[in-house]
PDB file of C-alpha atoms in Angstrom:
ATOM      1  CA  MET A   1     -70.792  45.523 -12.679  1.00  0.00           C
ATOM      2  CA  LYS A   2     -70.555  41.821 -12.457  1.00  0.00           C
ATOM      3  CA  HIS A   3     -71.436  40.330  -9.132  1.00  0.00           C
ATOM      4  CA  LYS A   4     -70.211  36.922  -7.696  1.00  0.00           C
ATOM      5  CA  ILE A   5     -72.921  34.980  -6.091  1.00  0.00           C
ATOM      6  CA  TYR A   6     -72.064  31.628  -4.254  1.00  0.00           C
ATOM      7  CA  LEU A   7     -75.005  29.236  -3.600  1.00  0.00           C
ATOM      8  CA  THR A   8     -75.233  25.786  -2.190  1.00  0.00           C
ATOM      9  CA  VAL A   9     -78.275  24.112  -3.391  1.00  0.00           C
ATOM     10  CA  THR A  10     -79.778  20.597  -3.746  1.00  0.00           C
ATOM     11  CA  GLU A  11     -80.521  19.246  -7.070  1.00  0.00           C
ATOM     12  CA  ARG A  12     -84.385  19.754  -6.236  1.00  0.00           C
ATOM     13  CA  ASP A  13     -83.842  23.374  -5.390  1.00  0.00           C
ATOM     14  CA  LEU A  14     -81.540  23.812  -8.599  1.00  0.00           C
ATOM     15  CA  LYS A  15     -84.397  22.662 -10.923  1.00  0.00           C
ATOM     16  CA  LYS A  16     -86.620  25.182  -9.172  1.00  0.00           C
ATOM     17  CA  LEU A  17     -83.927  27.977  -9.788  1.00  0.00           C
ATOM     18  CA  GLU A  18     -83.869  26.845 -13.316  1.00  0.00           C
ATOM     19  CA  LYS A  19     -87.741  27.455 -13.627  1.00  0.00           C
ATOM     20  CA  ILE A  20     -87.449  30.980 -12.070  1.00  0.00           C
ATOM     21  CA  VAL A  21     -84.421  31.894 -14.419  1.00  0.00           C
ATOM     22  CA  ASN A  22     -86.224  30.520 -17.546  1.00  0.00           C
ATOM     23  CA  ASP A  23     -89.200  32.757 -16.487  1.00  0.00           C
ATOM     24  CA  SER A  24     -86.739  35.750 -16.494  1.00  0.00           C
ATOM     25  CA  ALA A  25     -85.602  37.781 -19.639  1.00  0.00           C
ATOM     26  CA  SER A  26     -81.970  36.946 -19.152  1.00  0.00           C
ATOM     27  CA  ASP A  27     -80.735  34.522 -21.842  1.00  0.00           C
ATOM     28  CA  GLU A  28     -77.058  34.705 -20.489  1.00  0.00           C
ATOM     29  CA  LEU A  29     -78.272  33.445 -17.052  1.00  0.00           C
ATOM     30  CA  SER A  30     -80.679  31.082 -18.428  1.00  0.00           C
ATOM     31  CA  ASP A  31     -77.556  29.470 -20.395  1.00  0.00           C
ATOM     32  CA  LEU A  32     -75.525  29.228 -17.285  1.00  0.00           C
ATOM     33  CA  ILE A  33     -78.130  27.548 -15.413  1.00  0.00           C
ATOM     34  CA  LYS A  34     -78.736  25.194 -18.218  1.00  0.00           C
ATOM     35  CA  LEU A  35     -74.869  24.308 -18.377  1.00  0.00           C
ATOM     36  CA  LEU A  36     -74.895  23.779 -14.538  1.00  0.00           C
ATOM     37  CA  ILE A  37     -77.838  21.452 -14.542  1.00  0.00           C
ATOM     38  CA  GLU A  38     -77.555  19.407 -17.860  1.00  0.00           C
ATOM     39  CA  LYS A  39     -73.606  19.466 -18.377  1.00  0.00           C
ATOM     40  CA  ASP A  40     -74.147  18.696 -21.976  1.00  0.00           C
ATOM     41  CA  ASP A  41     -71.166  20.530 -23.097  1.00  0.00           C
ATOM     42  CA  THR A  42     -68.268  18.951 -21.122  1.00  0.00           C
ATOM     43  CA  ASP A  43     -65.782  21.251 -22.636  1.00  0.00           C
ATOM     44  CA  LYS A  44     -67.708  24.353 -21.929  1.00  0.00           C
ATOM     45  CA  TYR A  45     -68.670  23.143 -18.257  1.00  0.00           C
ATOM     46  CA  ILE A  46     -64.942  22.510 -17.397  1.00  0.00           C
ATOM     47  CA  ARG A  47     -63.765  25.830 -19.051  1.00  0.00           C
ATOM     48  CA  HIS A  48     -66.350  27.767 -16.693  1.00  0.00           C
ATOM     49  CA  HIS A  49     -65.601  25.918 -13.691  1.00  0.00           C
ATOM     50  CA  VAL A  50     -61.611  26.039 -14.146  1.00  0.00           C
ATOM     51  CA  TYR A  51     -61.962  29.841 -14.872  1.00  0.00           C
ATOM     52  CA  LEU A  52     -64.125  30.275 -11.752  1.00  0.00           C
ATOM     53  CA  SER A  53     -61.590  28.327  -9.862  1.00  0.00           C
ATOM     54  CA  LEU A  54     -58.474  30.443 -11.010  1.00  0.00           C
ATOM     55  CA  SER A  55     -60.687  33.694 -10.388  1.00  0.00           C
ATOM     56  CA  ASP A  56     -61.256  32.728  -6.895  1.00  0.00           C
ATOM     57  CA  ILE A  57     -57.523  31.933  -6.175  1.00  0.00           C
ATOM     58  CA  SER A  58     -56.171  34.839  -8.051  1.00  0.00           C
ATOM     59  CA  GLY A  59     -58.587  37.686  -7.707  1.00  0.00           C
ATOM     60  CA  PHE A  60     -58.683  38.275 -11.277  1.00  0.00           C
ATOM     61  CA  GLU A  61     -62.202  38.263 -13.024  1.00  0.00           C
ATOM     62  CA  PRO A  62     -62.383  35.375 -15.692  1.00  0.00           C
ATOM     63  CA  GLU A  63     -62.425  38.011 -18.413  1.00  0.00           C
ATOM     64  CA  LYS A  64     -58.893  39.253 -17.502  1.00  0.00           C
ATOM     65  CA  PHE A  65     -57.047  36.027 -18.591  1.00  0.00           C
ATOM     66  CA  ASN A  66     -57.352  33.194 -21.465  1.00  0.00           C
ATOM     67  CA  GLU A  67     -55.958  29.979 -22.079  1.00  0.00           C
ATOM     68  CA  ASP A  68     -52.375  31.367 -22.869  1.00  0.00           C
ATOM     69  CA  SER A  69     -52.135  33.136 -19.457  1.00  0.00           C
ATOM     70  CA  ASP A  70     -49.370  32.402 -17.347  1.00  0.00           C
ATOM     71  CA  LEU A  71     -50.416  31.278 -13.853  1.00  0.00           C
ATOM     72  CA  LYS A  72     -47.349  32.954 -12.179  1.00  0.00           C
ATOM     73  CA  LEU A  73     -46.481  35.719 -14.240  1.00  0.00           C
ATOM     74  CA  ASP A  74     -50.115  36.743 -15.175  1.00  0.00           C
ATOM     75  CA  LEU A  75     -52.299  35.471 -12.389  1.00  0.00           C
ATOM     76  CA  GLY A  76     -49.689  35.626  -9.448  1.00  0.00           C
ATOM     77  CA  LEU A  77     -50.135  32.138  -8.465  1.00  0.00           C
ATOM     78  CA  GLY A  78     -47.416  30.517  -6.535  1.00  0.00           C
ATOM     79  CA  ILE A  79     -46.867  26.841  -5.365  1.00  0.00           C
ATOM     80  CA  TYR A  80     -49.342  27.006  -2.679  1.00  0.00           C
ATOM     81  CA  HIS A  81     -52.068  28.680  -4.722  1.00  0.00           C
ATOM     82  CA  LYS A  82     -51.534  25.606  -7.354  1.00  0.00           C
ATOM     83  CA  ARG A  83     -51.530  23.116  -4.487  1.00  0.00           C
ATOM     84  CA  ALA A  84     -54.927  24.655  -3.510  1.00  0.00           C
ATOM     85  CA  LEU A  85     -56.276  24.152  -7.028  1.00  0.00           C
ATOM     86  CA  LYS A  86     -56.420  20.479  -6.402  1.00  0.00           C
ATOM     87  CA  SER A  87     -59.667  20.657  -4.346  1.00  0.00           C
ATOM     88  CA  TYR A  88     -61.190  22.998  -6.933  1.00  0.00           C
ATOM     89  CA  PHE A  89     -60.381  20.706 -10.232  1.00  0.00           C
ATOM     90  CA  GLN A  90     -61.139  17.395  -8.162  1.00  0.00           C
ATOM     91  CA  HIS A  91     -64.809  18.713  -7.531  1.00  0.00           C
ATOM     92  CA  ILE A  92     -65.146  19.561 -11.363  1.00  0.00           C
ATOM     93  CA  VAL A  93     -64.070  16.034 -12.155  1.00  0.00           C
ATOM     94  CA  LEU A  94     -66.521  14.640  -9.565  1.00  0.00           C
ATOM     95  CA  ASP A  95     -69.434  16.678 -10.890  1.00  0.00           C
ATOM     96  CA  LEU A  96     -68.782  15.162 -14.163  1.00  0.00           C
ATOM     97  CA  GLY A  97     -69.062  11.677 -12.835  1.00  0.00           C
ATOM     98  CA  SER A  98     -65.446  10.606 -12.812  1.00  0.00           C
ATOM     99  CA  THR A  99     -63.582   9.349  -9.642  1.00  0.00           C
ATOM    100  CA  LYS A 100     -60.069   9.644 -10.973  1.00  0.00           C
ATOM    101  CA  PRO A 101     -57.809  11.806  -8.643  1.00  0.00           C
ATOM    102  CA  ILE A 102     -56.205  14.880  -9.122  1.00  0.00           C
ATOM    103  CA  THR A 103     -52.953  14.907  -7.293  1.00  0.00           C
ATOM    104  CA  VAL A 104     -51.064  17.718  -5.672  1.00  0.00           C
ATOM    105  CA  ALA A 105     -48.012  17.125  -7.734  1.00  0.00           C
ATOM    106  CA  GLU A 106     -50.065  17.462 -11.114  1.00  0.00           C
ATOM    107  CA  CYS A 107     -51.198  20.807  -9.866  1.00  0.00           C
ATOM    108  CA  GLU A 108     -47.789  22.079  -8.813  1.00  0.00           C
ATOM    109  CA  ARG A 109     -46.552  21.580 -12.354  1.00  0.00           C
ATOM    110  CA  LEU A 110     -49.088  23.595 -14.130  1.00  0.00           C
ATOM    111  CA  LYS A 111     -47.875  26.594 -15.893  1.00  0.00           C
ATOM    112  CA  LYS A 112     -50.764  27.990 -18.077  1.00  0.00           C
ATOM    113  CA  VAL A 113     -54.460  28.159 -17.888  1.00  0.00           C
ATOM    114  CA  GLN A 114     -54.814  25.666 -20.791  1.00  0.00           C
ATOM    115  CA  ASP A 115     -52.710  23.112 -18.783  1.00  0.00           C
ATOM    116  CA  CYS A 116     -55.317  23.534 -16.131  1.00  0.00           C
ATOM    117  CA  LEU A 117     -58.006  22.466 -18.710  1.00  0.00           C
ATOM    118  CA  LYS A 118     -55.973  19.772 -19.992  1.00  0.00           C
ATOM    119  CA  LEU A 119     -55.400  18.217 -16.559  1.00  0.00           C
ATOM    120  CA  VAL A 120     -59.199  18.378 -15.675  1.00  0.00           C
ATOM    121  CA  LYS A 121     -60.106  16.860 -19.119  1.00  0.00           C
ATOM    122  CA  SER A 122     -57.627  13.992 -18.601  1.00  0.00           C
ATOM    123  CA  LYS A 123     -59.431  12.730 -15.647  1.00  0.00           C
ATOM    124  CA  LEU A 124     -62.792  12.138 -17.610  1.00  0.00           C
TER     125      LEU A 124
END
């Protein structure tokens, strides 16, 4: 069983958490913390966070959908859900150092998961 854990930490605390995780035996957790801190693989970082955003809005676990999944038919997202994606996606863009805005209108036009990924990548 997987558990969702939401943490709000400073960069300093994140570095401390990285040390604790690296000392553990969990390679998967170590890889995730490395992705969050170093952000070296931009595509992987975007994919991870877009999937988490869609999971949070839809209630479906990220493993239950893929890039071809339809936001309405497969994830049950209506127009208001899509509008709510704006703040999630804007946060991802800001984390990656871009200040280009994501608009509500752009989110309203999204049809598939792959469209979400393309939208976020277009803002970098």
